[in-house]
Amino acid sequence: MQQATLGISGMSCGGCVSTVRKALDTVPGIRVDAVTVGSATVSYDESQTTPAAIAQVIRDAGYEPITAGAPVTAGAGGGCCCG
């Protein structure tokens, strides 16, 4: 298993955390290690999924994975339920 930590823009509350966790839980081959406002850490089986597929699941949930070096802006746009 590989581990990945992804920054996530658009999260600002526990509802956002729950939404992202539930979305990640649907991906075969992923174990969700932690989800907090602004990031998620997962362990994944390389034979079942990829970091790109994980990022797409986050997008599909209404949030934006942050690329390395980009600033984290909690609550900026995205799928926040508090909006």
JSON list of C-alpha atoms in Angstrom, two decimals:
[
{"chain": "A", "resi": 1, "resn": "MET", "atom": "CA", "xyz": [0.00, 0.00, 0.00]},
{"chain": "A", "resi": 2, "resn": "GLN", "atom": "CA", "xyz": [1.09, 3.53, -0.79]},
{"chain": "A", "resi": 3, "resn": "GLN", "atom": "CA", "xyz": [0.19, 6.56, 1.28]},
{"chain": "A", "resi": 4, "resn": "ALA", "atom": "CA", "xyz": [-0.86, 9.96, -0.07]},
{"chain": "A", "resi": 5, "resn": "THR", "atom": "CA", "xyz": [-1.82, 13.22, 1.61]},
{"chain": "A", "resi": 6, "resn": "LEU", "atom": "CA", "xyz": [-3.83, 15.59, -0.55]},
{"chain": "A", "resi": 7, "resn": "GLY", "atom": "CA", "xyz": [-4.60, 19.20, 0.19]},
{"chain": "A", "resi": 8, "resn": "ILE", "atom": "CA", "xyz": [-8.25, 20.03, -0.49]},
{"chain": "A", "resi": 9, "resn": "SER", "atom": "CA", "xyz": [-9.69, 23.47, -1.17]},
{"chain": "A", "resi": 10, "resn": "GLY", "atom": "CA", "xyz": [-13.26, 24.39, -0.34]},
{"chain": "A", "resi": 11, "resn": "MET", "atom": "CA", "xyz": [-13.62, 22.60, 3.00]},
{"chain": "A", "resi": 12, "resn": "SER", "atom": "CA", "xyz": [-14.61, 24.60, 6.08]},
{"chain": "A", "resi": 13, "resn": "CYS", "atom": "CA", "xyz": [-16.53, 22.38, 8.51]},
{"chain": "A", "resi": 14, "resn": "GLY", "atom": "CA", "xyz": [-17.27, 18.90, 9.80]},
{"chain": "A", "resi": 15, "resn": "GLY", "atom": "CA", "xyz": [-19.91, 18.42, 7.12]},
{"chain": "A", "resi": 16, "resn": "CYS", "atom": "CA", "xyz": [-17.26, 18.94, 4.46]},
{"chain": "A", "resi": 17, "resn": "VAL", "atom": "CA", "xyz": [-15.00, 16.44, 6.21]},
{"chain": "A", "resi": 18, "resn": "SER", "atom": "CA", "xyz": [-17.83, 13.90, 6.27]},
{"chain": "A", "resi": 19, "resn": "THR", "atom": "CA", "xyz": [-18.63, 14.43, 2.58]},
{"chain": "A", "resi": 20, "resn": "VAL", "atom": "CA", "xyz": [-15.02, 13.90, 1.52]},
{"chain": "A", "resi": 21, "resn": "ARG", "atom": "CA", "xyz": [-14.59, 10.86, 3.79]},
{"chain": "A", "resi": 22, "resn": "LYS", "atom": "CA", "xyz": [-17.76, 9.25, 2.41]},
{"chain": "A", "resi": 23, "resn": "ALA", "atom": "CA", "xyz": [-16.63, 9.90, -1.17]},
{"chain": "A", "resi": 24, "resn": "LEU", "atom": "CA", "xyz": [-13.20, 8.40, -0.54]},
{"chain": "A", "resi": 25, "resn": "ASP", "atom": "CA", "xyz": [-14.75, 5.37, 1.18]},
{"chain": "A", "resi": 26, "resn": "THR", "atom": "CA", "xyz": [-16.44, 4.46, -2.13]},
{"chain": "A", "resi": 27, "resn": "VAL", "atom": "CA", "xyz": [-13.13, 3.95, -3.96]},
{"chain": "A", "resi": 28, "resn": "PRO", "atom": "CA", "xyz": [-11.95, 0.32, -4.13]},
{"chain": "A", "resi": 29, "resn": "GLY", "atom": "CA", "xyz": [-8.46, -0.17, -2.75]},
{"chain": "A", "resi": 30, "resn": "ILE", "atom": "CA", "xyz": [-8.46, 2.89, -0.46]},
{"chain": "A", "resi": 31, "resn": "ARG", "atom": "CA", "xyz": [-8.17, 3.00, 3.30]},
{"chain": "A", "resi": 32, "resn": "VAL", "atom": "CA", "xyz": [-8.99, 6.48, 4.62]},
{"chain": "A", "resi": 33, "resn": "ASP", "atom": "CA", "xyz": [-6.45, 7.28, 7.33]},
{"chain": "A", "resi": 34, "resn": "ALA", "atom": "CA", "xyz": [-7.57, 10.84, 8.16]},
{"chain": "A", "resi": 35, "resn": "VAL", "atom": "CA", "xyz": [-9.70, 13.63, 6.77]},
{"chain": "A", "resi": 36, "resn": "THR", "atom": "CA", "xyz": [-9.54, 17.12, 8.25]},
{"chain": "A", "resi": 37, "resn": "VAL", "atom": "CA", "xyz": [-10.60, 20.53, 7.00]},
{"chain": "A", "resi": 38, "resn": "GLY", "atom": "CA", "xyz": [-8.20, 21.11, 4.11]},
{"chain": "A", "resi": 39, "resn": "SER", "atom": "CA", "xyz": [-6.62, 17.68, 3.69]},
{"chain": "A", "resi": 40, "resn": "ALA", "atom": "CA", "xyz": [-7.04, 13.93, 3.45]},
{"chain": "A", "resi": 41, "resn": "THR", "atom": "CA", "xyz": [-4.55, 11.15, 4.04]},
{"chain": "A", "resi": 42, "resn": "VAL", "atom": "CA", "xyz": [-5.23, 7.78, 2.47]},
{"chain": "A", "resi": 43, "resn": "SER", "atom": "CA", "xyz": [-3.46, 4.50, 1.96]},
{"chain": "A", "resi": 44, "resn": "TYR", "atom": "CA", "xyz": [-4.19, 2.91, -1.40]},
{"chain": "A", "resi": 45, "resn": "ASP", "atom": "CA", "xyz": [-3.49, -0.25, -3.34]},
{"chain": "A", "resi": 46, "resn": "GLU", "atom": "CA", "xyz": [-1.69, 0.74, -6.56]},
{"chain": "A", "resi": 47, "resn": "SER", "atom": "CA", "xyz": [-3.25, -2.19, -8.39]},
{"chain": "A", "resi": 48, "resn": "GLN", "atom": "CA", "xyz": [-6.76, -0.86, -7.69]},
{"chain": "A", "resi": 49, "resn": "THR", "atom": "CA", "xyz": [-6.51, 2.95, -7.91]},
{"chain": "A", "resi": 50, "resn": "THR", "atom": "CA", "xyz": [-4.20, 5.89, -8.61]},
{"chain": "A", "resi": 51, "resn": "PRO", "atom": "CA", "xyz": [-3.62, 9.32, -7.08]},
{"chain": "A", "resi": 52, "resn": "ALA", "atom": "CA", "xyz": [-5.31, 10.84, -10.13]},
{"chain": "A", "resi": 53, "resn": "ALA", "atom": "CA", "xyz": [-8.43, 8.73, -9.55]},
{"chain": "A", "resi": 54, "resn": "ILE", "atom": "CA", "xyz": [-8.44, 9.71, -5.87]},
{"chain": "A", "resi": 55, "resn": "ALA", "atom": "CA", "xyz": [-8.21, 13.38, -6.83]},
{"chain": "A", "resi": 56, "resn": "GLN", "atom": "CA", "xyz": [-11.12, 12.93, -9.26]},
{"chain": "A", "resi": 57, "resn": "VAL", "atom": "CA", "xyz": [-13.32, 11.48, -6.51]},
{"chain": "A", "resi": 58, "resn": "ILE", "atom": "CA", "xyz": [-12.60, 14.59, -4.44]},
{"chain": "A", "resi": 59, "resn": "ARG", "atom": "CA", "xyz": [-13.54, 16.80, -7.42]},
{"chain": "A", "resi": 60, "resn": "ASP", "atom": "CA", "xyz": [-16.71, 14.80, -7.97]},
{"chain": "A", "resi": 61, "resn": "ALA", "atom": "CA", "xyz": [-17.64, 15.46, -4.32]},
{"chain": "A", "resi": 62, "resn": "GLY", "atom": "CA", "xyz": [-17.45, 19.20, -5.05]},
{"chain": "A", "resi": 63, "resn": "TYR", "atom": "CA", "xyz": [-13.99, 20.06, -3.71]},
{"chain": "A", "resi": 64, "resn": "GLU", "atom": "CA", "xyz": [-10.66, 20.78, -5.37]},
{"chain": "A", "resi": 65, "resn": "PRO", "atom": "CA", "xyz": [-7.47, 18.84, -4.69]},
{"chain": "A", "resi": 66, "resn": "ILE", "atom": "CA", "xyz": [-4.57, 21.24, -4.23]},
{"chain": "A", "resi": 67, "resn": "THR", "atom": "CA", "xyz": [-1.42, 20.78, -6.26]},
{"chain": "A", "resi": 68, "resn": "ALA", "atom": "CA", "xyz": [1.94, 21.02, -4.52]},
{"chain": "A", "resi": 69, "resn": "GLY", "atom": "CA", "xyz": [2.90, 24.60, -3.79]},
{"chain": "A", "resi": 70, "resn": "ALA", "atom": "CA", "xyz": [-0.62, 26.02, -4.14]},
{"chain": "A", "resi": 71, "resn": "PRO", "atom": "CA", "xyz": [-2.02, 27.84, -1.10]},
{"chain": "A", "resi": 72, "resn": "VAL", "atom": "CA", "xyz": [-4.66, 26.13, 1.04]},
{"chain": "A", "resi": 73, "resn": "THR", "atom": "CA", "xyz": [-7.78, 28.27, 1.22]},
{"chain": "A", "resi": 74, "resn": "ALA", "atom": "CA", "xyz": [-10.36, 26.63, 3.45]},
{"chain": "A", "resi": 75, "resn": "GLY", "atom": "CA", "xyz": [-13.91, 27.59, 2.61]},
{"chain": "A", "resi": 76, "resn": "ALA", "atom": "CA", "xyz": [-13.06, 29.16, -0.76]},
{"chain": "A", "resi": 77, "resn": "GLY", "atom": "CA", "xyz": [-15.62, 27.95, -3.27]},
{"chain": "A", "resi": 78, "resn": "GLY", "atom": "CA", "xyz": [-15.88, 24.22, -3.66]},
{"chain": "A", "resi": 79, "resn": "GLY", "atom": "CA", "xyz": [-18.65, 22.10, -2.26]},
{"chain": "A", "resi": 80, "resn": "CYS", "atom": "CA", "xyz": [-18.88, 23.45, 1.26]},
{"chain": "A", "resi": 81, "resn": "CYS", "atom": "CA", "xyz": [-22.22, 22.81, 2.84]},
{"chain": "A", "resi": 82, "resn": "CYS", "atom": "CA", "xyz": [-21.88, 26.01, 4.91]},
{"chain": "A", "resi": 83, "resn": "GLY", "atom": "CA", "xyz": [-21.50, 28.25, 1.88]}
]
